Amino acid sequence: MINKEEKGKKKKGLVNKNKFGDFLCRLFLISAGFALSGLGTALMYKAGLGSSPNATLADGLHNVFRVSYGTGNVLANLITLSVVLVFARDLIRYGTLVCVFTMGIYVNFWGGHLPALPEDAGWLLRFLTAFLGNVIMAAGLAFYVEIHAGLGSLEAIAEFLRRRWNCRYSLAKTAEDGILLLGGIILGGTFGVGTVLSVFTTGILMQWFFRFYEKTFGFLKRFE
């Protein structure tokens, strides 16, 4: 016979075990999303047509404060994270920390394993590489957002704008990227065709992938 106290303890233990399993599952899935996004970002770097709007802002901070590019990138991330802490703190969870500490690792990993484009690669090949990279990056970002384990600072700001304006995520993301790009340009940051492409397509692509994942991967509903 199991008395009520023992039964309660077993039930509580089962719940904790299930929560831990859910945590590990979410951690694995968001890591897969970050790895995919890192692959796309690395492809954009290989194209040599400009990187993300956040990178333009980081480059601008690097110029203004006379710090290394890496420090400029840290400053850019701190700025966006501070905005999230003030306006959308509820969107910060362990997934936010995983994004902060692992996204760069995935980008560096793929960057070291992907072959460089030929030196005589034409503009069309570079543009297609940048576009493919942007599609893959958006696919990875949308996938990790669907896991609901916390958002990186950039995705969190876009979600905050979506709530505030009551609009589609694609519009909020495009507006956010446009603001980051404009700020980077004002500070003297470098940008290119790939950067402009990222501004106008990342939000639209993420919105499409949201619908695709919801229709294709039914198991994602358990994370809502």
mmCIF file of C-alpha atoms in Angstrom:
data_model
loop_
_atom_site.group_PDB
_atom_site.id
_atom_site.type_symbol
_atom_site.label_atom_id
_atom_site.label_comp_id
_atom_site.label_asym_id
_atom_site.label_seq_id
_atom_site.Cartn_x
_atom_site.Cartn_y
_atom_site.Cartn_z
ATOM 1 C CA MET A 1 0.000 0.000 0.000
ATOM 2 C CA ILE A 2 1.185 3.536 -0.799
ATOM 3 C CA ASN A 3 -0.027 6.111 1.675
ATOM 4 C CA LYS A 4 -1.058 9.614 0.546
ATOM 5 C CA GLU A 5 2.206 11.179 1.633
ATOM 6 C CA GLU A 6 4.296 8.687 -0.343
ATOM 7 C CA LYS A 7 1.991 8.989 -3.333
ATOM 8 C CA GLY A 8 2.344 12.749 -3.221
ATOM 9 C CA LYS A 9 6.109 12.473 -3.106
ATOM 10 C CA LYS A 10 6.154 10.146 -6.096
ATOM 11 C CA LYS A 11 3.861 12.424 -8.040
ATOM 12 C CA LYS A 12 6.022 15.428 -7.208
ATOM 13 C CA GLY A 13 9.141 13.578 -8.280
ATOM 14 C CA LEU A 14 7.501 12.633 -11.561
ATOM 15 C CA VAL A 15 6.583 16.243 -12.256
ATOM 16 C CA ASN A 16 10.140 17.395 -11.586
ATOM 17 C CA LYS A 17 11.475 14.666 -13.826
ATOM 18 C CA ASN A 18 9.118 15.696 -16.606
ATOM 19 C CA LYS A 19 10.142 19.331 -16.214
ATOM 20 C CA PHE A 20 13.798 18.400 -16.456
ATOM 21 C CA GLY A 21 13.107 16.337 -19.566
ATOM 22 C CA ASP A 22 11.210 19.254 -21.083
ATOM 23 C CA PHE A 23 14.146 21.542 -20.286
ATOM 24 C CA LEU A 24 16.621 19.207 -22.016
ATOM 25 C CA CYS A 25 14.334 18.844 -25.036
ATOM 26 C CA ARG A 26 13.929 22.604 -25.387
ATOM 27 C CA LEU A 27 17.669 23.110 -24.915
ATOM 28 C CA PHE A 28 18.457 20.641 -27.689
ATOM 29 C CA LEU A 29 15.920 22.169 -30.080
ATOM 30 C CA ILE A 30 16.938 25.792 -29.550
ATOM 31 C CA SER A 31 20.581 24.747 -29.989
ATOM 32 C CA ALA A 32 19.606 23.183 -33.322
ATOM 33 C CA GLY A 33 17.976 26.472 -34.289
ATOM 34 C CA PHE A 34 21.078 28.444 -33.312
ATOM 35 C CA ALA A 35 23.306 26.044 -35.256
ATOM 36 C CA LEU A 36 21.135 26.518 -38.355
ATOM 37 C CA SER A 37 21.112 30.274 -37.910
ATOM 38 C CA GLY A 38 24.901 30.244 -37.471
ATOM 39 C CA LEU A 39 25.263 28.392 -40.771
ATOM 40 C CA GLY A 40 23.198 31.030 -42.551
ATOM 41 C CA THR A 41 25.147 33.883 -40.974
ATOM 42 C CA ALA A 42 28.446 32.269 -41.965
ATOM 43 C CA LEU A 43 27.248 31.977 -45.568
ATOM 44 C CA MET A 44 26.405 35.681 -45.569
ATOM 45 C CA TYR A 45 29.929 36.451 -44.370
ATOM 46 C CA LYS A 46 31.359 34.263 -47.151
ATOM 47 C CA ALA A 47 29.386 36.230 -49.741
ATOM 48 C CA GLY A 48 31.230 39.414 -48.793
ATOM 49 C CA LEU A 49 28.285 41.712 -49.492
ATOM 50 C CA GLY A 50 27.710 42.986 -45.989
ATOM 51 C CA SER A 51 26.431 41.280 -42.866
ATOM 52 C CA SER A 52 23.501 41.824 -40.509
ATOM 53 C CA PRO A 53 22.197 45.264 -39.405
ATOM 54 C CA ASN A 54 23.420 44.491 -35.886
ATOM 55 C CA ALA A 55 26.931 43.997 -37.304
ATOM 56 C CA THR A 56 26.708 47.436 -38.939
ATOM 57 C CA LEU A 57 25.778 48.945 -35.569
ATOM 58 C CA ALA A 58 28.680 47.093 -33.939
ATOM 59 C CA ASP A 59 31.060 48.438 -36.572
ATOM 60 C CA GLY A 60 29.767 51.965 -35.970
ATOM 61 C CA LEU A 61 30.366 51.647 -32.218
ATOM 62 C CA HIS A 62 33.823 50.294 -33.005
ATOM 63 C CA ASN A 63 34.575 53.451 -34.983
ATOM 64 C CA VAL A 64 33.099 55.959 -32.544
ATOM 65 C CA PHE A 65 34.611 54.598 -29.328
ATOM 66 C CA ARG A 66 37.899 53.457 -30.902
ATOM 67 C CA VAL A 67 37.505 49.941 -29.548
ATOM 68 C CA SER A 68 38.061 46.571 -31.197
ATOM 69 C CA TYR A 69 35.329 45.187 -33.413
ATOM 70 C CA GLY A 70 34.700 42.443 -30.878
ATOM 71 C CA THR A 71 34.158 45.036 -28.147
ATOM 72 C CA GLY A 72 31.888 46.967 -30.497
ATOM 73 C CA ASN A 73 29.839 43.819 -30.977
ATOM 74 C CA VAL A 74 29.583 43.361 -27.211
ATOM 75 C CA LEU A 75 28.428 46.988 -26.846
ATOM 76 C CA ALA A 76 25.792 46.487 -29.553
ATOM 77 C CA ASN A 77 24.490 43.383 -27.783
ATOM 78 C CA LEU A 78 24.453 45.177 -24.433
ATOM 79 C CA ILE A 79 22.437 48.046 -25.936
ATOM 80 C CA THR A 80 19.809 45.746 -27.408
ATOM 81 C CA LEU A 81 19.717 43.614 -24.257
ATOM 82 C CA SER A 82 19.217 46.695 -22.069
ATOM 83 C CA VAL A 83 16.206 47.649 -24.196
ATOM 84 C CA VAL A 84 14.744 44.178 -23.622
ATOM 85 C CA LEU A 85 15.395 44.385 -19.861
ATOM 86 C CA VAL A 86 13.426 47.633 -19.692
ATOM 87 C CA PHE A 87 10.535 46.907 -22.058
ATOM 88 C CA ALA A 88 10.192 43.126 -22.471
ATOM 89 C CA ARG A 89 11.791 41.410 -19.494
ATOM 90 C CA ASP A 90 9.230 38.584 -19.632
ATOM 91 C CA LEU A 91 10.806 37.365 -22.887
ATOM 92 C CA ILE A 92 14.135 36.602 -21.203
ATOM 93 C CA ARG A 93 14.678 32.985 -20.174
ATOM 94 C CA TYR A 94 17.505 30.470 -20.348
ATOM 95 C CA GLY A 95 17.247 30.473 -24.142
ATOM 96 C CA THR A 96 18.380 34.098 -24.068
ATOM 97 C CA LEU A 97 21.606 33.142 -22.320
ATOM 98 C CA VAL A 98 22.172 30.217 -24.686
ATOM 99 C CA CYS A 99 21.810 32.640 -27.596
ATOM 100 C CA VAL A 100 24.261 35.132 -26.095
ATOM 101 C CA PHE A 101 26.967 32.571 -25.357
ATOM 102 C CA THR A 102 26.667 30.110 -28.271
ATOM 103 C CA MET A 103 25.548 31.954 -31.411
ATOM 104 C CA GLY A 104 29.048 33.291 -32.091
ATOM 105 C CA ILE A 105 30.489 29.811 -31.576
ATOM 106 C CA TYR A 106 28.236 28.362 -34.259
ATOM 107 C CA VAL A 107 29.052 31.184 -36.676
ATOM 108 C CA ASN A 108 32.782 30.653 -36.139
ATOM 109 C CA PHE A 109 32.415 26.881 -36.507
ATOM 110 C CA TRP A 110 30.622 27.087 -39.836
ATOM 111 C CA GLY A 111 32.875 29.897 -41.006
ATOM 112 C CA GLY A 112 35.899 27.667 -40.464
ATOM 113 C CA HIS A 113 34.404 24.687 -42.300
ATOM 114 C CA LEU A 114 32.627 26.295 -45.252
ATOM 115 C CA PRO A 115 34.827 26.758 -48.338
ATOM 116 C CA ALA A 116 35.507 30.297 -49.474
ATOM 117 C CA LEU A 117 33.977 31.515 -52.698
ATOM 118 C CA PRO A 118 36.345 31.590 -55.678
ATOM 119 C CA GLU A 119 38.315 34.828 -55.932
ATOM 120 C CA ASP A 120 36.771 35.474 -59.337
ATOM 121 C CA ALA A 121 33.229 34.795 -58.089
ATOM 122 C CA GLY A 122 30.841 37.137 -59.835
ATOM 123 C CA TRP A 123 28.303 39.435 -58.230
ATOM 124 C CA LEU A 124 25.417 37.047 -59.010
ATOM 125 C CA LEU A 125 27.042 34.110 -57.210
ATOM 126 C CA ARG A 126 27.789 36.295 -54.201
ATOM 127 C CA PHE A 127 24.244 37.632 -54.138
ATOM 128 C CA LEU A 128 22.739 34.126 -54.344
ATOM 129 C CA THR A 129 25.065 32.970 -51.552
ATOM 130 C CA ALA A 130 23.991 35.910 -49.382
ATOM 131 C CA PHE A 131 20.325 35.226 -50.126
ATOM 132 C CA LEU A 132 20.669 31.510 -49.342
ATOM 133 C CA GLY A 133 22.465 32.403 -46.121
ATOM 134 C CA ASN A 134 19.684 34.801 -45.171
ATOM 135 C CA VAL A 135 17.024 32.141 -45.789
ATOM 136 C CA ILE A 136 18.885 29.595 -43.639
ATOM 137 C CA MET A 137 19.503 32.175 -40.913
ATOM 138 C CA ALA A 138 15.802 33.101 -40.827
ATOM 139 C CA ALA A 139 14.841 29.411 -40.711
ATOM 140 C CA GLY A 140 17.054 28.876 -37.673
ATOM 141 C CA LEU A 141 15.828 31.986 -35.875
ATOM 142 C CA ALA A 142 12.177 31.138 -36.480
ATOM 143 C CA PHE A 143 12.706 27.574 -35.244
ATOM 144 C CA TYR A 144 14.230 28.587 -31.927
ATOM 145 C CA VAL A 145 11.550 31.253 -31.388
ATOM 146 C CA GLU A 146 8.886 28.553 -31.806
ATOM 147 C CA ILE A 147 10.337 26.627 -28.844
ATOM 148 C CA HIS A 148 9.346 29.438 -26.423
ATOM 149 C CA ALA A 149 12.417 29.082 -24.221
ATOM 150 C CA GLY A 150 13.318 32.766 -24.225
ATOM 151 C CA LEU A 151 14.385 35.103 -27.017
ATOM 152 C CA GLY A 152 17.682 36.649 -27.977
ATOM 153 C CA SER A 153 17.755 40.422 -27.597
ATOM 154 C CA LEU A 154 17.078 41.152 -31.281
ATOM 155 C CA GLU A 155 14.128 38.761 -31.573
ATOM 156 C CA ALA A 156 12.792 40.019 -28.231
ATOM 157 C CA ILE A 157 12.800 43.636 -29.419
ATOM 158 C CA ALA A 158 10.924 42.608 -32.558
ATOM 159 C CA GLU A 159 8.374 40.753 -30.419
ATOM 160 C CA PHE A 160 7.999 43.818 -28.184
ATOM 161 C CA LEU A 161 7.328 45.996 -31.247
ATOM 162 C CA ARG A 162 4.824 43.430 -32.546
ATOM 163 C CA ARG A 163 2.912 43.600 -29.279
ATOM 164 C CA ARG A 164 3.128 47.383 -29.058
ATOM 165 C CA TRP A 165 1.997 48.023 -32.622
ATOM 166 C CA ASN A 166 -0.318 45.000 -32.821
ATOM 167 C CA CYS A 167 1.190 44.080 -36.181
ATOM 168 C CA ARG A 168 2.738 41.084 -37.903
ATOM 169 C CA TYR A 169 6.119 39.908 -36.672
ATOM 170 C CA SER A 170 7.588 40.437 -40.142
ATOM 171 C CA LEU A 171 6.813 44.175 -40.011
ATOM 172 C CA ALA A 172 8.198 44.535 -36.477
ATOM 173 C CA LYS A 173 11.395 42.686 -37.392
ATOM 174 C CA THR A 174 11.901 44.775 -40.536
ATOM 175 C CA ALA A 175 11.415 47.996 -38.551
ATOM 176 C CA GLU A 176 13.885 46.869 -35.898
ATOM 177 C CA ASP A 177 16.532 45.893 -38.457
ATOM 178 C CA GLY A 178 16.009 49.182 -40.259
ATOM 179 C CA ILE A 179 16.594 51.134 -37.032
ATOM 180 C CA LEU A 180 19.766 49.156 -36.284
ATOM 181 C CA LEU A 181 21.075 49.725 -39.811
ATOM 182 C CA LEU A 182 20.310 53.445 -39.695
ATOM 183 C CA GLY A 183 22.027 53.774 -36.325
ATOM 184 C CA GLY A 184 25.060 51.914 -37.626
ATOM 185 C CA ILE A 185 25.273 54.099 -40.732
ATOM 186 C CA ILE A 186 25.033 57.295 -38.659
ATOM 187 C CA LEU A 187 27.933 56.027 -36.523
ATOM 188 C CA GLY A 188 29.985 55.246 -39.635
ATOM 189 C CA GLY A 189 29.494 51.472 -39.759
ATOM 190 C CA THR A 190 30.016 49.532 -42.966
ATOM 191 C CA PHE A 191 27.166 47.833 -44.819
ATOM 192 C CA GLY A 192 26.413 46.377 -48.206
ATOM 193 C CA VAL A 193 23.792 44.839 -50.442
ATOM 194 C CA GLY A 194 23.637 41.802 -48.153
ATOM 195 C CA THR A 195 22.817 44.046 -45.185
ATOM 196 C CA VAL A 196 19.963 45.755 -47.031
ATOM 197 C CA LEU A 197 18.754 42.328 -48.194
ATOM 198 C CA SER A 198 18.725 41.165 -44.577
ATOM 199 C CA VAL A 199 16.677 44.172 -43.451
ATOM 200 C CA PHE A 200 13.891 43.636 -45.966
ATOM 201 C CA THR A 201 13.707 39.837 -46.078
ATOM 202 C CA THR A 202 14.559 38.390 -42.644
ATOM 203 C CA GLY A 203 11.239 39.333 -41.028
ATOM 204 C CA ILE A 204 9.205 38.113 -44.007
ATOM 205 C CA LEU A 205 11.134 34.845 -44.129
ATOM 206 C CA MET A 206 10.745 34.277 -40.386
ATOM 207 C CA GLN A 207 6.989 34.882 -40.644
ATOM 208 C CA TRP A 208 6.795 32.273 -43.430
ATOM 209 C CA PHE A 209 8.829 29.772 -41.443
ATOM 210 C CA PHE A 210 6.586 30.289 -38.401
ATOM 211 C CA ARG A 211 3.615 29.108 -40.464
ATOM 212 C CA PHE A 212 5.627 26.306 -42.060
ATOM 213 C CA TYR A 213 6.791 24.897 -38.728
ATOM 214 C CA GLU A 214 3.316 25.110 -37.202
ATOM 215 C CA LYS A 215 1.847 23.133 -40.110
ATOM 216 C CA THR A 216 4.715 20.668 -40.533
ATOM 217 C CA PHE A 217 5.977 19.978 -37.000
ATOM 218 C CA GLY A 218 2.935 19.335 -34.840
ATOM 219 C CA PHE A 219 5.099 18.458 -31.828
ATOM 220 C CA LEU A 220 6.073 22.142 -31.510
ATOM 221 C CA LYS A 221 2.595 22.872 -30.121
ATOM 222 C CA ARG A 222 3.584 21.237 -26.839
ATOM 223 C CA PHE A 223 6.016 24.118 -26.266
ATOM 224 C CA GLU A 224 3.425 26.886 -26.580
#
